[in-house]
Amino acid sequence: MDRDEKLRVIIDAAPCGMVMVNDQGVIVLVNAQVEKLFGYSREQLLGQTIEILVPTPLRSDHPKHRADFLANPKARAMGAGRDLYGQRKDGTAIPVEIGLSPLVMDGERYVVASVVDITQRKFAESTLQENLLELQRSNADLEQFAYVCSHDLQEPLRVISNYTQLLAKRYHDQLDDDANEFVEYIVDATKRMQELINDLLLYSRVQTKGQAFRNTDCHERAQTAISNLTLAIEESGANISLEPLPTILADGSQMLQVFQNLISNAIKFRAERPLQIQLSATKAENAWLFSVTDNGLGIDMKYADRIFIIFQRLHNREQYPGSGIGLAICKKIVERHGGKIWIESQPGEGTTFNFTIPCSQEAPTT
């Protein structure tokens, strides 16, 4: 088997389409995959210029592209950064990827082009993009729905609460014990519903009412959070250690909320021993890693994901008050900033809440 025959065998065995043209752009060799891809027989292609496989609107410019390649021949992908198409015998266009390789044989210059049909990939990418856009629309709709519902529910709930309390005040002596107990249930339930609605509003506003990112001094934000919790800190006897925190591009009010929620969570779930809370930050390669560490009750790591789900609780309301939304808000805020949040914990040993903010959002130094 001579060299030319070996080349034909190799090209014909290739899993992708292979076309070989001379320096005039005339097709001298094709494989079976090209026949299958473009719908031409080998005999119909040999001797034709490569433009037969180029979409009709682009054919007039293609000889110039061939000349440019031959002026600087080196193996490369064709049309980097652009969508490329080939044209089948029936006139339909197909998306393709093309690799070009120069070849010299017996003093003659040739170009070997590998052609891959990427129709399925393009369809998958298009479907993925459509699903992503639909998911974004759905999330926006859900956030707007939560905001509108929680906002519109407040007025009728307020009416129920006011009239129930008025009933209890005016007719307490005229009602029997069962009726008074029922009224108390209604009053407690409306208060609880009001808390849930307010929390749902806070949750929906993370996206809908979020502010633009600006230079934010996280150390100052943490100090403000500590100041806001002065009474709770004094009542719990907590000792808070605040290490230097960076200045980053962020929503300042939301960073305050994250620090305040995490400190408040540590105070709420403290152990019998004196409470120690430490806030710190370290710079990794691509992000700032913030940590809020306490020596409180700790959490079984099997609940590590559940605690960040809206309205999920690990304890009953009587034991630890609250709706269970604080950590869900922290997660939503951190994700809005492009970061992640997670815990490291052991029951009885305390908990560390870690969250990251990408270094791309680090404020520039002046």
Coordinates of C-alpha atoms in Angstrom, one line a residue:
M1 CA 0.0 0.0 0.0
D2 CA 1.6 3.3 -1.1
R3 CA 1.5 6.5 0.9
D4 CA -1.5 8.0 -0.9
E5 CA -3.5 4.9 -0.4
K6 CA -2.6 4.8 3.3
L7 CA -3.8 8.5 3.6
R8 CA -7.1 7.6 2.0
V9 CA -7.6 4.6 4.4
I10 CA -6.8 6.8 7.4
I11 CA -9.2 9.6 6.3
D12 CA -12.0 7.2 5.4
A13 CA -11.7 5.6 8.8
A14 CA -12.1 8.9 10.7
P15 CA -15.2 9.1 12.9
C16 CA -15.9 12.7 11.7
G17 CA -16.2 14.2 8.2
M18 CA -12.8 14.7 6.5
V19 CA -12.2 16.8 3.4
M20 CA -8.9 17.3 1.6
V21 CA -8.5 20.2 -0.8
N22 CA -5.6 21.5 -2.9
D23 CA -4.3 25.1 -2.8
Q24 CA -7.0 26.1 -5.3
G25 CA -9.7 24.9 -3.0
V26 CA -10.6 21.9 -5.2
I27 CA -11.7 18.8 -3.3
V28 CA -9.4 15.9 -3.9
L29 CA -10.4 13.5 -1.1
V30 CA -13.5 13.0 1.1
N31 CA -14.6 10.2 3.5
A32 CA -17.8 8.4 4.0
Q33 CA -18.8 10.6 6.9
V34 CA -18.8 13.6 4.6
E35 CA -21.1 11.8 2.2
K36 CA -23.4 11.0 5.0
L37 CA -23.3 14.5 6.5
F38 CA -23.8 16.5 3.3
G39 CA -25.9 14.1 1.2
Y40 CA -23.5 14.1 -1.7
S41 CA -21.8 11.0 -3.2
R42 CA -18.0 11.0 -3.3
E43 CA -18.1 11.3 -7.1
Q44 CA -20.3 14.4 -6.9
L45 CA -17.8 16.1 -4.6
L46 CA -14.4 15.2 -6.1
G47 CA -13.2 18.0 -8.5
Q48 CA -15.6 20.6 -7.1
T49 CA -14.4 23.6 -5.1
I50 CA -15.0 23.4 -1.3
E51 CA -17.5 26.3 -1.7
I52 CA -20.1 23.6 -2.7
L53 CA -20.3 22.8 1.0
V54 CA -20.5 26.5 2.1
P55 CA -23.9 28.2 2.7
T56 CA -24.8 30.1 -0.5
P57 CA -24.8 33.6 1.1
L58 CA -21.2 33.1 2.3
R59 CA -19.7 31.5 -0.8
S60 CA -18.5 34.7 -2.5
D61 CA -16.3 35.6 0.5
H62 CA -14.9 32.1 1.1
P63 CA -12.0 32.1 -1.4
K64 CA -10.5 35.1 0.5
H65 CA -10.7 33.1 3.8
R66 CA -8.9 30.2 2.0
A67 CA -6.2 32.5 0.8
D68 CA -5.7 34.0 4.3
F69 CA -5.2 30.5 5.7
L70 CA -2.7 29.5 3.0
A71 CA -0.8 32.7 3.7
N72 CA -0.3 31.6 7.3
P73 CA -0.9 27.9 7.3
K74 CA -1.1 26.2 10.7
A75 CA -3.4 23.8 12.4
R76 CA -6.3 25.6 14.0
A77 CA -10.0 25.7 14.6
M78 CA -11.9 27.6 11.9
G79 CA -14.0 30.6 12.8
A80 CA -13.1 30.7 16.5
G81 CA -15.9 32.5 18.4
R82 CA -18.3 32.3 15.5
D83 CA -21.1 29.9 14.6
L84 CA -20.2 28.0 11.5
Y85 CA -22.6 26.2 9.1
G86 CA -22.3 23.9 6.2
Q87 CA -24.8 23.4 3.4
R88 CA -26.2 20.0 2.5
K89 CA -27.1 18.9 -1.0
D90 CA -30.8 19.7 -0.3
G91 CA -29.9 23.3 0.6
T92 CA -30.4 22.9 4.4
A93 CA -27.8 24.4 6.7
I94 CA -26.2 22.4 9.5
P95 CA -24.1 23.8 12.4
V96 CA -20.6 22.4 12.3
E97 CA -17.2 22.6 14.0
I98 CA -14.2 22.7 11.6
G99 CA -10.6 22.0 12.2
L100 CA -8.0 23.0 9.6
S101 CA -4.6 21.3 9.1
P102 CA -2.0 22.2 6.3
L103 CA -0.3 19.4 4.5
V104 CA 2.5 19.2 2.0
M105 CA 2.9 16.2 -0.3
D106 CA 5.3 15.9 -3.2
G107 CA 5.7 19.7 -3.2
E108 CA 2.0 20.3 -3.4
R109 CA 0.1 22.2 -0.7
Y110 CA -3.2 20.8 0.7
V111 CA -5.5 21.5 3.5
V112 CA -7.3 18.8 5.5
A113 CA -10.5 19.9 7.2
S114 CA -12.2 17.9 9.9
V115 CA -16.0 18.5 10.0
V116 CA -18.1 17.7 13.0
D117 CA -21.9 17.9 13.0
I118 CA -22.9 19.7 16.2
T119 CA -26.7 19.8 15.6
Q120 CA -27.5 17.8 18.7
R121 CA -25.1 19.9 20.9
K122 CA -26.7 23.2 19.6
F123 CA -30.1 21.8 20.3
A124 CA -29.1 20.8 23.8
E125 CA -27.5 24.3 24.4
S126 CA -30.6 26.0 23.1
T127 CA -32.8 23.9 25.3
L128 CA -30.6 24.5 28.3
Q129 CA -30.7 28.3 27.6
E130 CA -34.5 28.2 27.2
N131 CA -34.8 26.3 30.5
L132 CA -32.5 28.7 32.3
L133 CA -34.5 31.7 31.1
E134 CA -37.8 29.9 32.0
L135 CA -36.3 29.2 35.5
Q136 CA -35.3 32.8 35.9
R137 CA -38.7 34.0 34.9
S138 CA -40.3 31.4 37.2
N139 CA -38.1 32.5 40.1
A140 CA -39.0 36.2 39.4
D141 CA -42.7 35.4 39.3
L142 CA -42.5 33.4 42.5
E143 CA -40.7 36.2 44.3
Q144 CA -43.2 38.7 43.0
F145 CA -46.0 36.4 43.9
A146 CA -44.6 36.0 47.5
Y147 CA -44.3 39.7 47.8
V148 CA -47.8 40.5 46.6
C149 CA -49.4 37.7 48.6
S150 CA -47.7 38.6 51.8
H151 CA -48.4 42.3 51.3
D152 CA -52.1 41.8 50.4
L153 CA -52.7 39.3 53.2
Q154 CA -51.7 41.7 55.9
E155 CA -54.8 43.9 55.7
P156 CA -57.4 41.1 56.2
L157 CA -55.3 39.5 58.8
R158 CA -55.0 42.8 60.6
V159 CA -58.9 43.0 60.6
I160 CA -59.2 39.5 62.0
S161 CA -56.7 40.2 64.7
N162 CA -58.2 43.6 65.7
Y163 CA -61.8 42.3 65.9
T164 CA -60.8 39.2 67.7
Q165 CA -58.9 41.2 70.3
L166 CA -61.9 43.6 70.5
L167 CA -64.2 40.6 71.1
A168 CA -61.9 39.3 73.9
K169 CA -61.8 42.7 75.5
R170 CA -65.5 43.6 75.4
Y171 CA -67.1 40.2 75.9
H172 CA -64.6 38.4 78.1
D173 CA -66.9 38.3 81.1
Q174 CA -69.9 37.1 78.9
L175 CA -68.1 34.2 77.4
D176 CA -67.5 30.8 79.0
D177 CA -64.1 29.4 79.5
D178 CA -64.1 27.4 76.3
A179 CA -65.0 30.5 74.2
N180 CA -62.3 32.6 75.9
E181 CA -59.8 29.8 75.2
F182 CA -60.9 29.7 71.5
V183 CA -60.4 33.5 71.2
E184 CA -56.9 33.2 72.6
Y185 CA -56.2 30.5 70.0
I186 CA -57.3 32.9 67.3
V187 CA -55.3 35.8 68.6
D188 CA -52.2 33.6 68.9
A189 CA -52.7 32.2 65.4
T190 CA -53.1 35.6 63.8
K191 CA -50.0 36.9 65.6
R192 CA -48.0 33.9 64.3
M193 CA -49.4 34.4 60.8
Q194 CA -48.4 38.0 60.9
E195 CA -44.9 37.0 61.9
L196 CA -44.8 34.5 59.0
I197 CA -46.0 37.1 56.5
N198 CA -43.5 39.7 57.7
D199 CA -40.7 37.0 57.3
L200 CA -41.9 36.1 53.9
L201 CA -41.8 39.7 52.9
L202 CA -38.2 40.0 54.1
Y203 CA -37.3 36.8 52.2
S204 CA -38.8 38.0 48.9
R205 CA -37.2 41.5 49.3
V206 CA -33.7 40.0 49.2
Q207 CA -34.0 40.0 45.4
T208 CA -36.8 42.5 44.7
K209 CA -35.6 45.2 47.0
G210 CA -31.8 44.5 47.0
Q211 CA -29.6 47.5 46.6
A212 CA -26.7 48.0 44.1
F213 CA -23.3 46.7 45.2
R214 CA -21.1 49.4 46.7
N215 CA -17.9 49.5 48.7
T216 CA -18.9 48.0 52.0
D217 CA -16.8 47.9 55.1
C218 CA -17.7 44.5 56.5
H219 CA -16.0 45.3 59.8
E220 CA -18.2 48.3 60.3
R221 CA -21.3 46.2 59.2
A222 CA -20.4 43.6 61.8
Q223 CA -19.9 46.2 64.5
T224 CA -23.4 47.7 63.7
A225 CA -24.9 44.2 63.9
I226 CA -23.3 43.7 67.4
S227 CA -24.6 47.1 68.4
N228 CA -28.1 46.3 67.3
L229 CA -28.0 43.1 69.4
T230 CA -26.7 44.8 72.5
L231 CA -29.6 43.8 74.7
A232 CA -29.6 40.2 73.6
I233 CA -25.8 40.0 74.0
E234 CA -26.0 41.4 77.6
E235 CA -28.8 39.1 78.6
S236 CA -27.0 36.0 77.3
G237 CA -23.6 37.1 78.7
A238 CA -22.0 36.5 75.3
N239 CA -18.4 37.5 74.7
I240 CA -18.0 38.5 71.0
S241 CA -14.5 38.6 69.3
L242 CA -14.4 40.6 66.1
E243 CA -11.3 40.1 64.0
P244 CA -10.6 42.6 61.1
L245 CA -13.0 42.1 58.2
P246 CA -12.4 43.3 54.6
T247 CA -14.0 46.0 52.5
I248 CA -15.8 44.4 49.5
L249 CA -18.4 45.3 46.9
A250 CA -21.7 44.3 48.3
D251 CA -25.2 45.3 49.4
G252 CA -24.3 46.9 52.8
S253 CA -27.7 46.5 54.3
Q254 CA -27.8 42.8 53.4
M255 CA -24.3 42.1 54.8
L256 CA -25.5 43.7 58.0
Q257 CA -28.5 41.3 58.0
V258 CA -26.3 38.3 57.4
F259 CA -24.0 39.2 60.4
Q260 CA -27.0 40.1 62.6
N261 CA -28.9 36.8 61.8
L262 CA -25.8 34.6 62.4
I263 CA -24.9 36.3 65.7
S264 CA -28.6 36.2 66.8
N265 CA -28.7 32.5 65.9
A266 CA -25.6 31.8 68.0
I267 CA -27.2 33.6 71.0
K268 CA -30.5 31.7 70.6
F269 CA -28.9 28.3 70.5
R270 CA -26.3 28.8 73.2
A271 CA -25.3 26.1 75.7
E272 CA -25.0 26.4 79.5
R273 CA -21.4 27.4 79.4
P274 CA -20.4 31.1 78.8
L275 CA -21.1 31.9 75.2
Q276 CA -18.1 32.8 73.0
I277 CA -18.7 34.1 69.4
Q278 CA -15.9 34.8 67.0
L279 CA -16.2 36.6 63.6
S280 CA -13.3 36.4 61.2
A281 CA -12.4 36.4 57.5
T282 CA -9.6 34.9 55.5
K283 CA -8.7 35.5 51.8
A284 CA -8.6 32.4 49.6
E285 CA -7.6 32.3 46.0
N286 CA -10.9 33.4 44.5
A287 CA -13.0 34.4 47.5
W288 CA -13.2 35.9 51.0
L289 CA -14.2 33.2 53.5
F290 CA -16.2 34.7 56.4
S291 CA -16.7 32.6 59.5
V292 CA -19.0 33.0 62.6
T293 CA -18.0 30.5 65.2
D294 CA -19.7 29.8 68.5
N295 CA -19.4 27.3 71.4
G296 CA -23.2 26.7 71.6
L297 CA -25.4 23.6 71.3
G298 CA -24.1 22.5 67.9
I299 CA -26.0 20.8 65.2
D300 CA -26.1 17.2 63.9
M301 CA -24.6 17.5 60.4
K302 CA -27.4 15.4 58.9
Y303 CA -29.5 18.6 59.3
A304 CA -26.8 20.8 57.6
D305 CA -28.9 21.5 54.5
R306 CA -32.3 21.6 56.1
I307 CA -31.5 24.5 58.4
F308 CA -31.2 26.8 55.3
I309 CA -34.7 25.9 54.0
I310 CA -37.3 28.6 54.5
F311 CA -39.5 28.0 57.6
Q312 CA -37.7 24.8 58.5
R313 CA -37.1 24.3 62.3
L314 CA -35.2 21.7 64.3
H315 CA -36.9 22.7 67.6
N316 CA -40.4 23.5 68.6
R317 CA -41.6 27.0 68.9
E318 CA -42.1 26.9 72.6
Q319 CA -38.5 25.9 73.2
Y320 CA -36.9 28.4 70.7
P321 CA -39.2 31.1 69.3
G322 CA -39.0 32.3 65.7
S323 CA -40.3 31.2 62.3
G324 CA -37.1 29.6 61.0
I325 CA -36.4 32.1 58.2
G326 CA -33.2 33.8 59.4
L327 CA -30.8 31.3 58.0
A328 CA -32.8 31.0 54.7
I329 CA -32.4 34.7 54.3
C330 CA -28.7 34.5 54.9
K331 CA -28.4 31.8 52.2
K332 CA -30.4 33.9 49.7
I333 CA -28.3 37.0 50.4
V334 CA -25.0 35.1 50.1
E335 CA -26.1 33.5 46.8
R336 CA -27.2 36.9 45.5
H337 CA -23.6 37.9 46.1
G338 CA -22.3 34.9 44.1
G339 CA -21.1 33.0 47.2
K340 CA -22.0 29.9 49.2
I341 CA -22.9 29.3 52.8
W342 CA -22.4 26.1 54.9
I343 CA -21.9 24.9 58.5
E344 CA -19.3 22.9 60.4
S345 CA -20.8 21.6 63.6
Q346 CA -20.9 18.9 66.2
P347 CA -23.6 18.5 68.8
G348 CA -22.4 19.9 72.2
E349 CA -19.3 21.4 70.7
G350 CA -20.6 24.5 68.8
T351 CA -21.0 25.6 65.2
T352 CA -19.1 27.5 62.6
F353 CA -21.1 29.2 59.9
N354 CA -18.9 29.8 56.8
F355 CA -19.8 31.8 53.8
T356 CA -17.9 33.1 50.8
I357 CA -18.0 36.3 48.7
P358 CA -16.0 36.2 45.4
C359 CA -12.8 38.2 45.3
S360 CA -14.1 39.8 42.1
Q361 CA -16.4 41.7 44.5
E362 CA -13.4 43.0 46.6
A363 CA -13.5 46.8 46.7
P364 CA -10.6 48.5 45.0
T365 CA -7.9 50.1 47.2
T366 CA -7.4 53.8 47.1

